[in-house]
Coordinates of C-alpha atoms in Angstrom, one line a residue:
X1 CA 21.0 17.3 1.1
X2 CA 22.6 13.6 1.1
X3 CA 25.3 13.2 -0.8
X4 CA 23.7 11.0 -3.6
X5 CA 21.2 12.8 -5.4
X6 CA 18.5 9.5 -5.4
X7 CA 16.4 11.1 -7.5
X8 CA 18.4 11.9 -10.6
X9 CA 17.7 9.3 -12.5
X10 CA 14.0 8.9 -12.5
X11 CA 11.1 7.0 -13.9
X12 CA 7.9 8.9 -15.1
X13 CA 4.4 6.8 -15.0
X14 CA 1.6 8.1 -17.0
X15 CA -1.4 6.4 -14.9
X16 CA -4.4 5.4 -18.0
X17 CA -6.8 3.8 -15.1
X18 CA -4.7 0.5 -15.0
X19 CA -5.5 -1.4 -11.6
X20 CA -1.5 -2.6 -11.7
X21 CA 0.1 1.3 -11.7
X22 CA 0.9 1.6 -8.4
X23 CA 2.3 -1.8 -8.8
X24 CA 4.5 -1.1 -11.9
X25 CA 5.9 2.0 -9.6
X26 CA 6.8 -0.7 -6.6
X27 CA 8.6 -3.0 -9.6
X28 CA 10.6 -0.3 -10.8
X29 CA 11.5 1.0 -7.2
X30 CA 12.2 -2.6 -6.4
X31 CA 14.8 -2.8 -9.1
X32 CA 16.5 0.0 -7.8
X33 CA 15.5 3.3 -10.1
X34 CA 12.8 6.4 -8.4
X35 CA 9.8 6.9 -10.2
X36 CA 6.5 8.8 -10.1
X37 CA 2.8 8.4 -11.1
X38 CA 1.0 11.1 -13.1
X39 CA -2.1 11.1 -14.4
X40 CA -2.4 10.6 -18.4
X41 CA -4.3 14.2 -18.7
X42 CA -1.6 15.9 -16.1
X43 CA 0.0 19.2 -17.3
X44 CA 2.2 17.9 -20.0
X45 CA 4.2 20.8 -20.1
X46 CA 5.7 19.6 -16.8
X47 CA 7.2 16.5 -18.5
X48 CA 10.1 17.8 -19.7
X49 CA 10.9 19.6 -16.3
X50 CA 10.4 16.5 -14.5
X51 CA 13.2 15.2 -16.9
X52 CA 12.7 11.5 -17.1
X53 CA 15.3 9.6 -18.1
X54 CA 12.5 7.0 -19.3
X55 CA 8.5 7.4 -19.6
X56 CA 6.4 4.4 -18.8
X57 CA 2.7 4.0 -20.3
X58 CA 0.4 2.3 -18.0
X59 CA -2.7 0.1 -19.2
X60 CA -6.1 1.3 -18.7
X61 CA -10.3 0.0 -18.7
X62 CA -10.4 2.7 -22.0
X63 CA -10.8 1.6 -26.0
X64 CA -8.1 3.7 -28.3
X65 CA -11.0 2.9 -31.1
X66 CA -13.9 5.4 -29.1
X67 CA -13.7 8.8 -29.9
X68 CA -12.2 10.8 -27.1
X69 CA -9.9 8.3 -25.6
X70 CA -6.6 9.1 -23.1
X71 CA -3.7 9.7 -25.0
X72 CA -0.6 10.5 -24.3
X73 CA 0.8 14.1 -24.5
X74 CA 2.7 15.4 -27.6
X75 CA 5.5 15.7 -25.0
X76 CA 5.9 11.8 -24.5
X77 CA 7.3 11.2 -28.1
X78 CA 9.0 14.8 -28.8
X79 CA 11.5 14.6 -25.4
X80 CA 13.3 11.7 -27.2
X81 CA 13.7 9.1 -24.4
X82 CA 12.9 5.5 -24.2
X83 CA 8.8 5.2 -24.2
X84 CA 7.5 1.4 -22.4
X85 CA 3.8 1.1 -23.4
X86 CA 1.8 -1.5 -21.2
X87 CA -1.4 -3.3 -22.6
X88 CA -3.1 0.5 -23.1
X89 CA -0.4 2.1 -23.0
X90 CA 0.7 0.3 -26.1
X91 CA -2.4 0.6 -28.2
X92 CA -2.3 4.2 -27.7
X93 CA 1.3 4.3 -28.8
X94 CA 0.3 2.6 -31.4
X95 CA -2.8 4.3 -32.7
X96 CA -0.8 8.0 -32.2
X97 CA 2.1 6.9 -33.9
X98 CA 0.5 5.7 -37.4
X99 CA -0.8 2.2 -36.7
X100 CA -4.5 0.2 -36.3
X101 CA -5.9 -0.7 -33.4
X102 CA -9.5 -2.9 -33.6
X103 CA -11.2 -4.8 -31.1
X104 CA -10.3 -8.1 -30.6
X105 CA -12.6 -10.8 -31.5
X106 CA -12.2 -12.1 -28.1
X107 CA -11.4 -10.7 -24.6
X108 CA -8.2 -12.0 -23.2
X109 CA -7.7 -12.4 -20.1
X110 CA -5.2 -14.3 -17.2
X111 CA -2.3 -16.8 -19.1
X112 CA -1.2 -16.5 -22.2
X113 CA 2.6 -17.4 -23.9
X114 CA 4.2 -15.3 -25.9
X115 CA 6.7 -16.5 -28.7
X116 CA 9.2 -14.1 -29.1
X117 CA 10.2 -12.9 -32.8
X118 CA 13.7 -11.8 -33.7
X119 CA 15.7 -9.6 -31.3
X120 CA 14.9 -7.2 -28.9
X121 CA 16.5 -5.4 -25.8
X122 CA 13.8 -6.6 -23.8
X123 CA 13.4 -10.0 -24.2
X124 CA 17.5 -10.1 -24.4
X125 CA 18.4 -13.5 -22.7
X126 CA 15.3 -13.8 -20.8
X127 CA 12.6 -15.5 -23.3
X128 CA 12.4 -19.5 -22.8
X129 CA 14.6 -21.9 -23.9
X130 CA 15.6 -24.1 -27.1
X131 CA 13.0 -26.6 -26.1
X132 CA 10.5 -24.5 -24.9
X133 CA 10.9 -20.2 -26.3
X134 CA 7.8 -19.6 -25.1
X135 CA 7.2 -16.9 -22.3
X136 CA 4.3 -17.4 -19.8
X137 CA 2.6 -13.7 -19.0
X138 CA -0.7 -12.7 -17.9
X139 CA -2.8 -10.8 -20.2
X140 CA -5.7 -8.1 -19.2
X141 CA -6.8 -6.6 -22.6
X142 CA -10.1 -6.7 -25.3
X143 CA -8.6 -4.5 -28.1
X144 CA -5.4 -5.9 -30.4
X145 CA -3.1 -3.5 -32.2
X146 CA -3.7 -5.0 -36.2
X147 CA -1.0 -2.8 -37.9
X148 CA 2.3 -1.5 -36.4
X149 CA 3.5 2.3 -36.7
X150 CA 5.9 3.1 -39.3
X151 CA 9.5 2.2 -37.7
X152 CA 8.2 -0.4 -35.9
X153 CA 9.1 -4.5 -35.8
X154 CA 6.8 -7.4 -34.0
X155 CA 8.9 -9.1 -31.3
X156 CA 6.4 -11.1 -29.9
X157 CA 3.0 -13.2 -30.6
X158 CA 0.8 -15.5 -28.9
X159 CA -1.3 -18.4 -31.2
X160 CA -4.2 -15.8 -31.2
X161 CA -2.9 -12.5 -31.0
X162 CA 0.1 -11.8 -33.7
X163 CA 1.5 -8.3 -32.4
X164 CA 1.6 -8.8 -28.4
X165 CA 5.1 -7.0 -28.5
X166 CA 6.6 -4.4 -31.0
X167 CA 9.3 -2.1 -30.8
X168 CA 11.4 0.6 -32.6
X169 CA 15.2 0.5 -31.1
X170 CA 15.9 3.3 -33.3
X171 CA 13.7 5.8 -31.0
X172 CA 14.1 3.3 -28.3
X173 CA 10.3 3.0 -28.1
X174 CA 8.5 -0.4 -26.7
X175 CA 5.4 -2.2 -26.9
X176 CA 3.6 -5.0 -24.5
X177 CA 0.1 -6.0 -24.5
X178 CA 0.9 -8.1 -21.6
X179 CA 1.7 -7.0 -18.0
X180 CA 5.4 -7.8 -17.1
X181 CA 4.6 -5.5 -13.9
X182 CA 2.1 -8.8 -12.2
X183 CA 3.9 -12.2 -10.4
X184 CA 1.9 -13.8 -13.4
X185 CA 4.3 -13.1 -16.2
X186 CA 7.8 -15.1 -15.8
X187 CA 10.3 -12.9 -15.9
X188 CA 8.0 -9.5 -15.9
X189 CA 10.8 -8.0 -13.3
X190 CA 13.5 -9.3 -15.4
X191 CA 12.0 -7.4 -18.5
X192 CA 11.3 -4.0 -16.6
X193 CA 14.7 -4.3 -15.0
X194 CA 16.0 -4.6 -18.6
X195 CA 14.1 -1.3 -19.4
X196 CA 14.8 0.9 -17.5
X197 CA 18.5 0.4 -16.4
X198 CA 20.2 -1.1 -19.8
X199 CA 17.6 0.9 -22.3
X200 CA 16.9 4.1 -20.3
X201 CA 20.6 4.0 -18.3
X202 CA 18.9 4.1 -14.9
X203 CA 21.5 3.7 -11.8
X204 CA 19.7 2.0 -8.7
X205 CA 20.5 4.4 -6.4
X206 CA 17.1 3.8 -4.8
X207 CA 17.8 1.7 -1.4
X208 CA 16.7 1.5 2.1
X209 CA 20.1 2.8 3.0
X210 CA 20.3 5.7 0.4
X211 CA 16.2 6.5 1.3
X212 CA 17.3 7.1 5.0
X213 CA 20.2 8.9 4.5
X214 CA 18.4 11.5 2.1
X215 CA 15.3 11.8 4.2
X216 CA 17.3 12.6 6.9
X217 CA 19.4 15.5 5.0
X218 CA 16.3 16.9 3.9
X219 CA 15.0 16.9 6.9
X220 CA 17.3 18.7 8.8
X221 CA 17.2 21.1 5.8
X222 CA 13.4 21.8 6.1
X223 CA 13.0 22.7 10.1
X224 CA 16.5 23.8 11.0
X225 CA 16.7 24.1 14.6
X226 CA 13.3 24.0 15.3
X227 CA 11.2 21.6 17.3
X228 CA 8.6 19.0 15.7
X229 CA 5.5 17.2 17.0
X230 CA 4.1 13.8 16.1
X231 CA 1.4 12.1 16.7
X232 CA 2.5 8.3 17.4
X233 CA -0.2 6.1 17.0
X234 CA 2.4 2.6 16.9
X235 CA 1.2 1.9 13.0
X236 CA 4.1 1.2 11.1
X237 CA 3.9 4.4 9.1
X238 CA 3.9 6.7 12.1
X239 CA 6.7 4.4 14.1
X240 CA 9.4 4.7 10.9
X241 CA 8.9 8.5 11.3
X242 CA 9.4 8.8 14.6
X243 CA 12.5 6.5 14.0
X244 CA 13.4 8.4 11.2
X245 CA 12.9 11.9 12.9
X246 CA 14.9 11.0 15.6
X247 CA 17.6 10.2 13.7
X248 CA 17.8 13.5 11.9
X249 CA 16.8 16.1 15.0
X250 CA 17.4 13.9 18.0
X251 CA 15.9 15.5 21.2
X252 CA 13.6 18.0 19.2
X253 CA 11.2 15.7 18.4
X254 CA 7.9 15.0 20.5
X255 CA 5.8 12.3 20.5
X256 CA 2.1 12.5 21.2
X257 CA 0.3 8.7 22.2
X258 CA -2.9 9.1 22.3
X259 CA -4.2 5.9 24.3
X260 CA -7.7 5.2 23.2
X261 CA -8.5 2.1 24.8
X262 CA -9.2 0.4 20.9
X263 CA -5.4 -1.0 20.4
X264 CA -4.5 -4.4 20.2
X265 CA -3.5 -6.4 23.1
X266 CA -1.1 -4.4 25.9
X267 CA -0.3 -2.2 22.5
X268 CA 0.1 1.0 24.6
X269 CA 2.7 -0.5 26.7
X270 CA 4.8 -1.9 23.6
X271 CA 4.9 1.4 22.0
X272 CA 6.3 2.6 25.1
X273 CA 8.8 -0.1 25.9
X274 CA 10.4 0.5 22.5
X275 CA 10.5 4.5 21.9
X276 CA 10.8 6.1 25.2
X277 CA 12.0 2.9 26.8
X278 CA 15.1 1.3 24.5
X279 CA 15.3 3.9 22.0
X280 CA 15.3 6.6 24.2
X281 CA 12.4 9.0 22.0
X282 CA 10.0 11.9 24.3
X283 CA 7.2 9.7 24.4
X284 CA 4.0 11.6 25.8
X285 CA 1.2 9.1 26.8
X286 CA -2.1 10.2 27.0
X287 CA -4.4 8.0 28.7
X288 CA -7.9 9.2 27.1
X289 CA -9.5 5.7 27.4
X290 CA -12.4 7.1 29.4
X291 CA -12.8 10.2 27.1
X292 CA -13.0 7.3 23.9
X293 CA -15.4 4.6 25.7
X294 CA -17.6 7.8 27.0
X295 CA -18.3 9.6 23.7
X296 CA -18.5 6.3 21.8
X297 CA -21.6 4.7 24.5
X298 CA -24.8 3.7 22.3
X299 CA -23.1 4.6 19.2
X300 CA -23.4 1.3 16.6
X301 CA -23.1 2.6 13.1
X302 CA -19.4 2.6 11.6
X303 CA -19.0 5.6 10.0
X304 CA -20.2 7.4 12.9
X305 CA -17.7 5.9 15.2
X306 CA -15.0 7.0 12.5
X307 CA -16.2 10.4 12.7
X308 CA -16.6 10.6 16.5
X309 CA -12.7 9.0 17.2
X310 CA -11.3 11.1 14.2
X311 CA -12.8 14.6 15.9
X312 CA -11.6 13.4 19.5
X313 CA -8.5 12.0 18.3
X314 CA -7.7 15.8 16.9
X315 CA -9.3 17.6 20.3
X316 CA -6.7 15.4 22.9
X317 CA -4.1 16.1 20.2
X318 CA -4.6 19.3 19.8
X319 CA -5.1 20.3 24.3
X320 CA -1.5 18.1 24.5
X321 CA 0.4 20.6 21.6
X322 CA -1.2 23.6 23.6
X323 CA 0.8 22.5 26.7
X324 CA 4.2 22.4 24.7
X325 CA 3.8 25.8 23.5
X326 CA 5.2 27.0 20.4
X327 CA 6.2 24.2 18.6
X328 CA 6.3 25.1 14.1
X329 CA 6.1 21.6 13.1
X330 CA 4.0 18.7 12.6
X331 CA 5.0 15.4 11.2
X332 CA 2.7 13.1 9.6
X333 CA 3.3 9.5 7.9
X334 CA 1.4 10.5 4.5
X335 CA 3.1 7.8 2.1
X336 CA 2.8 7.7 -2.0
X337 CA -0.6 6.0 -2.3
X338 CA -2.0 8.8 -0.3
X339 CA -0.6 11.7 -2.3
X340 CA -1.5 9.6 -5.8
X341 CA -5.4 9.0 -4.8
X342 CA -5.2 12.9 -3.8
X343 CA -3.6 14.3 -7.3
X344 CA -5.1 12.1 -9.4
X345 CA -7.7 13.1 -12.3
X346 CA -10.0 10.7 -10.8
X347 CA -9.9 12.3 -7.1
X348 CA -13.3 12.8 -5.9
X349 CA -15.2 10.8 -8.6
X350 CA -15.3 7.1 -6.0
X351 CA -17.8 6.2 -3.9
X352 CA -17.0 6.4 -0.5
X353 CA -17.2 3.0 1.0
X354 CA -16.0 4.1 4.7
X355 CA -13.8 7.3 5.8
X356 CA -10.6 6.8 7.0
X357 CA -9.5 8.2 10.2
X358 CA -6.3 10.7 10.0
X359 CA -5.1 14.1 11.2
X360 CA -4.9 15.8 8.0
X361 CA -7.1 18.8 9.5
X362 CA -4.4 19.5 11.9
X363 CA -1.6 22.0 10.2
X364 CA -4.3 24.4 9.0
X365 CA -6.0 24.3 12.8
X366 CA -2.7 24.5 14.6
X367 CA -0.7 26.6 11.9
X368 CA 2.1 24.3 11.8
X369 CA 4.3 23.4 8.8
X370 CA 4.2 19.9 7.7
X371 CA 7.1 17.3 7.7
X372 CA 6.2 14.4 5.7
X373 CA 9.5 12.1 5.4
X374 CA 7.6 9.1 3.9
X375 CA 5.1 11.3 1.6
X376 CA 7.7 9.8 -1.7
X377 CA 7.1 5.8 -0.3
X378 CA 5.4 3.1 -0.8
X379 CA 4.0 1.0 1.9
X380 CA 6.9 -1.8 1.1
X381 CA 9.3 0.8 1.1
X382 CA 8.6 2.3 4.6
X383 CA 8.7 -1.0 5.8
X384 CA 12.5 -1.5 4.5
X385 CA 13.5 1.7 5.5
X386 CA 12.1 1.2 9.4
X387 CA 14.4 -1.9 9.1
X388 CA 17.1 -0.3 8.2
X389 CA 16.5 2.9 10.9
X390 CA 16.9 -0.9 13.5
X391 CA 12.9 -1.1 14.5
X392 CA 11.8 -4.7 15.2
X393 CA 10.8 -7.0 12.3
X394 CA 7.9 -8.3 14.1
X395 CA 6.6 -4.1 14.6
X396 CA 7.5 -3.2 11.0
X397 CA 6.1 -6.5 9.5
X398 CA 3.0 -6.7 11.3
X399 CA -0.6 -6.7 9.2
X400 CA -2.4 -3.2 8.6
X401 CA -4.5 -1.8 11.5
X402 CA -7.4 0.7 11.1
X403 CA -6.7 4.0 12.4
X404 CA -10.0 3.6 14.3
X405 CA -8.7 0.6 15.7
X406 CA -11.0 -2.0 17.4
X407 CA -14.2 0.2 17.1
X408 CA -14.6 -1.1 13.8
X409 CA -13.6 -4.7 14.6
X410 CA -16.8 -4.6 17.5
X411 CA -19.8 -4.2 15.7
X412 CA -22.0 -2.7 17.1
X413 CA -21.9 -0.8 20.5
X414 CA -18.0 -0.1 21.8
X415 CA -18.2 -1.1 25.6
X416 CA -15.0 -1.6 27.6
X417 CA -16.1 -5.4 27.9
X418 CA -16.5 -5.8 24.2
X419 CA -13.2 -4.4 23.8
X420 CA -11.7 -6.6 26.5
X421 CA -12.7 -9.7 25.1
X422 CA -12.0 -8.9 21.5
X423 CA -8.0 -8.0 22.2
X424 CA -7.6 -11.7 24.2
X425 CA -9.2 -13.2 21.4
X426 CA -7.2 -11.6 18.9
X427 CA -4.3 -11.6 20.6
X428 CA -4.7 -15.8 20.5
X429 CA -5.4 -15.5 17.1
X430 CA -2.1 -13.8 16.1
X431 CA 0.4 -15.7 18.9
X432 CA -0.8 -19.0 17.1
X433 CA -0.4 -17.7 13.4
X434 CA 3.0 -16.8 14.1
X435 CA 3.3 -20.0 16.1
X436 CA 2.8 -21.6 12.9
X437 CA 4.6 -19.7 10.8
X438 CA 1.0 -18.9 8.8
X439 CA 1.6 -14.9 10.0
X440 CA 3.8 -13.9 7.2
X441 CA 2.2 -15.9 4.5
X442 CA -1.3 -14.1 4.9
X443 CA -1.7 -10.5 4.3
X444 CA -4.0 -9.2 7.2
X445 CA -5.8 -11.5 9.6
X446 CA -7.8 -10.3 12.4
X447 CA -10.3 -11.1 14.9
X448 CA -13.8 -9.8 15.0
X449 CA -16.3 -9.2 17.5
X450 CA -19.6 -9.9 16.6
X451 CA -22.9 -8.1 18.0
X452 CA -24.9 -11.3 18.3
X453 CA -25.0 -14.2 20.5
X454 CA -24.8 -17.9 20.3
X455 CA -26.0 -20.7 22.5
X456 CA -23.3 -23.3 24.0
X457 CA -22.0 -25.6 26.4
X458 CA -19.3 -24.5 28.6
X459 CA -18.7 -27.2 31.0
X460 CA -22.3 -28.8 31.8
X461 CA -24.0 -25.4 31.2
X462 CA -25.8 -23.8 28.7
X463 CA -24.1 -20.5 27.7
X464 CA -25.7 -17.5 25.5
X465 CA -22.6 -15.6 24.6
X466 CA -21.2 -13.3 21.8
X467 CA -19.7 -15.1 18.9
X468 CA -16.0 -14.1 17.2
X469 CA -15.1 -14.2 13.8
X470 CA -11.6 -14.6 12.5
X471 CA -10.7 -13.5 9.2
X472 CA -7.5 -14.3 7.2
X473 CA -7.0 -12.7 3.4
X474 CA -4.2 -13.2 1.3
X475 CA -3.7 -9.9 -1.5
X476 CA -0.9 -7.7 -3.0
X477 CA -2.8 -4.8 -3.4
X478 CA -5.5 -4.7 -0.7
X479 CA -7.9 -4.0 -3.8
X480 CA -9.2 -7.3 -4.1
X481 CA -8.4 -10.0 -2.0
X482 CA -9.4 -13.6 -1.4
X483 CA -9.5 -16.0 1.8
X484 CA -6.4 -17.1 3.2
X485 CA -7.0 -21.3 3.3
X486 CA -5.8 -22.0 6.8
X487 CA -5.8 -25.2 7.9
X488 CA -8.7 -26.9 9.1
X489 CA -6.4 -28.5 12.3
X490 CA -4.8 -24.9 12.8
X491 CA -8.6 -23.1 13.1
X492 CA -9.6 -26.1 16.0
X493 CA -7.2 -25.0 17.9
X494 CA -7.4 -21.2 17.5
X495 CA -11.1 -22.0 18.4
X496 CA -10.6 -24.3 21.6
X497 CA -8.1 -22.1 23.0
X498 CA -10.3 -18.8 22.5
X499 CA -13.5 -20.7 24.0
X500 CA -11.2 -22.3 26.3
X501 CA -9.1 -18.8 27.7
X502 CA -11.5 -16.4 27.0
X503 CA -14.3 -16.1 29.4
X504 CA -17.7 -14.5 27.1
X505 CA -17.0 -16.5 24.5
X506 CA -18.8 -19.8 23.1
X507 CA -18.7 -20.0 19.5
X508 CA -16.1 -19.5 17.1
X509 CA -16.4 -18.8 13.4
X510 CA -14.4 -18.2 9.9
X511 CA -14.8 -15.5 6.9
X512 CA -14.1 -16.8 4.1
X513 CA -15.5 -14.0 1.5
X514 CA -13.4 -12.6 -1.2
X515 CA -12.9 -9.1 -1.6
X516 CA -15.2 -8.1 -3.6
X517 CA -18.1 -8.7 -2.5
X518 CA -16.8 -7.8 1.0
X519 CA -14.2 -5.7 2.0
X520 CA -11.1 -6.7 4.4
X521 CA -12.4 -5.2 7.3
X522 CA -16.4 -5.6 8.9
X523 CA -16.8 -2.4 9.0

């Protein structure tokens, strides 16, 4: 194990349905200080084995006033550590402790200030100034706490709401109705940094440099001599483990590139250049482009184009392991939102929108043990450590990419063609974003290819070609999103150099829909 035991001093989360939880977890682990998610209803005996040093109460879409609410374990108060409760979290600290919670006469939602009332560690130093005390925050709520516990003071009020913020120092216990966790609230990391290392005594011992060095110890602890196997697809999660593998076992570690034929732009060739060409990794390139294009002929609905590249993806995987022999690991790139959305009490009860495409049916097929170095990360976090482990910005940086890859950016039919024309168009697209320095103020953008065609004039012609859409979104959660609003001069020339440089291609157009109603990708 490394040296500095990151984990020691640790956050717990207590997940009430809140869209912001995840994000409270990435403010806290932005500060400095681990922390983990649980679900309201998990086991609460396992709270005081966790040992938190501080436990975190997440809002929710729930009512404390209807029978048969989420609330909070018996476990939560009795441990005797500092207890933040957030919008829901706070009404059901609240209502448990001995205090009245009612609905609100009005739904509040998006700015609000808050007026802060006599002293409290929070707000310590942080809330307004002589002219102007008040404290801009973002509110998401419908019910109002109307009477405080016993022990309890008000430390905060807006013109409408007069308890917004209560606290107890004496059991170190907290109250918010607003959300410091969002960019909304002025000085929300401020107030969460003020919680959980002055109030709960939290070191920040959680870096890039202290993540690496731990994963790396642990590690080398889990497979011991042994060899490991990875499938490198050149997405950022499975590139930082390979980086991060390599630095722990060197020479033991085998990559498997499966080539598909549906990557971006001379993709293939780039993964190669910088593992098994500068950084020196066993880089096994697969060229199964034939394989993909023939299995995937005549085949135009999404989710069966999912399905069919997932099962071959496993089958070339799987023949290229055989050939290595005995090999008792696999690694994976699982990261925290994927371990969350599989423990959580709501697993199983969303819709499923589209399937995603991974190789999570491998260690049980190919009785392997799994290595999972990122499984504890966020997506922000692997993409500080795989700066840190020396892999390009512009790799590690560089918007999300379906695992199917462009088979769900051509609608319709995959043909080699199709393919062809969307990764020049795309690759245009990208070059003259970063040209512009518009690449890293956008979220994802992306080129579509669209199964209809469009009359136009190319030269003194007449043309009946496919059209391609670009799409820009801006987002901090990939849960809702909105347009990116690129400008108008920037799109012309996208346009005229894709209709110029791209031969198939006579009309150009721009998604502007918001997620929801859409989602991110077409398909």
């Amino acid at each position: 194990m490394s040296a500095i035991d990151i984990h020691q001093d640790r956050i717990l989360i207590l997940d009430f349905g809140s869209q912001y939880t995840q994000l409270i977890a990435r403010r806290i682990r932005e500060i400095g200080v681990y922390c983990e998610i649980w679900a309201w209803d998990h086991a609460p005996e396992d709270i005081p084995c966790f040992a938190p040093k501080a436990i975190v109460l997440s809002g929710g879409p729930e009512s404390t006033t209807e029978a048969g609410s989420p609330r909070a374990p018996e476990q939560v108060w009795s441990l005797g550590v500092p207890v933040l409760g957030i919008c829901y979290g706070m009404q059901t600290m609240a209502a448990q402790l001995g205090g009245r919670v009612v609905p609100g006469a009005e739904r509040e939602f998006g700015h609000a200030d808050v007026l802060p009332v006599g002293d409290c560690a929070l707000f310590d130093g942080i809330a307004g100034d002589n002219e102007d005390p008040a404290l801009p925050v973002w509110m998401s709520h419908g019910d109002r706490v109307e009477e405080l516990p016993p022990g309890f003071r008000v430390v905060g009020a807006t013109q409408t709401v007069p308890i917004v913020a209560m606290c107890d120092p004496a059991r170190q216990l907290y109250g918010l109705q607003f959300h410091p966790e969002v960019t909304h609230t002025r000085d929300g990391e401020a107030i969460l940094r003020r919680f959980v290392t002055r109030i709960a005594g939290c070191r920040t011992l959680w870096t890039a440099e202290h993540i690496v060095d731990d994963a790396v110890a642990r590690v080398r602890d889990q497979v011991g001599d042994d060899q490991v196997l990875l499938g490198l697809s050149g997405g950022v999660d499975s590139s930082v483990v390979a980086a991060l593998l390599h630095r722990a076992i060197a020479d033991r570690l085998t990559c498997i590139f499966v080539d598909t034929g549906l990557l971006r732009w001379q993709e293939g060739d780039q993964v190669m250049a910088i593992f098994a060409d500068h950084r020196h990794l066993n880089v096994i390139r697969v060229d199964a482009r034939e394989r993909f294009f023939g299995a995937l002929a005549g085949v135009d609905d999404p989710e069966a184009k999912r399905k069919i590249i997932g099962r071959l993806f496993i089958e070339v995987f799987e023949e290229e392991a055989k050939r290595l022999g005995t090999v008792r690991w696999l690694a994976q790139g699982t990261i925290y939102p994927d371990v969350i959305e599989s423990a959580g009490s709501k697993t199983g009860k969303a819709h499923v929108i589209k399937s995603h495409h991974n190789v999570g049916g491998l260690p049980e097929r190919m009785q392997m043990g799994l290595v999972e170095p990122l499984r504890e990360l966020f997506k922000d976090e692997v993409r500080r450590i795989g700066v840190a482990l020396g892999l390009p910005h512009e790799m590690v940086y560089r918007h999300p990419f379906p695992g199917p890859g462009l088979a769900v950016r051509v609608l319709g039919e995959i043909t080699p063609a199709a393919v062809d024309v969307l990764q020049r168009a795309d690759h245009i697209y990208i070059e003259e974003l970063r040209a512009a320095g518009l690449y890293d103020k956008v979220s994802q953008a992306f080129a579509v290819y669209l199964p209809v065609r469009s009359v136009g004039v190319v030269g003194d012609a007449r043309a009946y070609e496919p059209v391609v859409a670009l799409r820009a979104v801006e987002t901090i959660d990939f849960m809702t999103a909105r347009a990116a609003e690129l400008p108008w001069s920037f799109l012309d020339h996208v346009a005229r150099r894709i209709v110029n440089e791209v031969r198939g291609i006579s009309r150009v157009v721009y998604d502007i829909s918001g997620k929801p109603p859409a989602t991110i990708e077409w398909e």
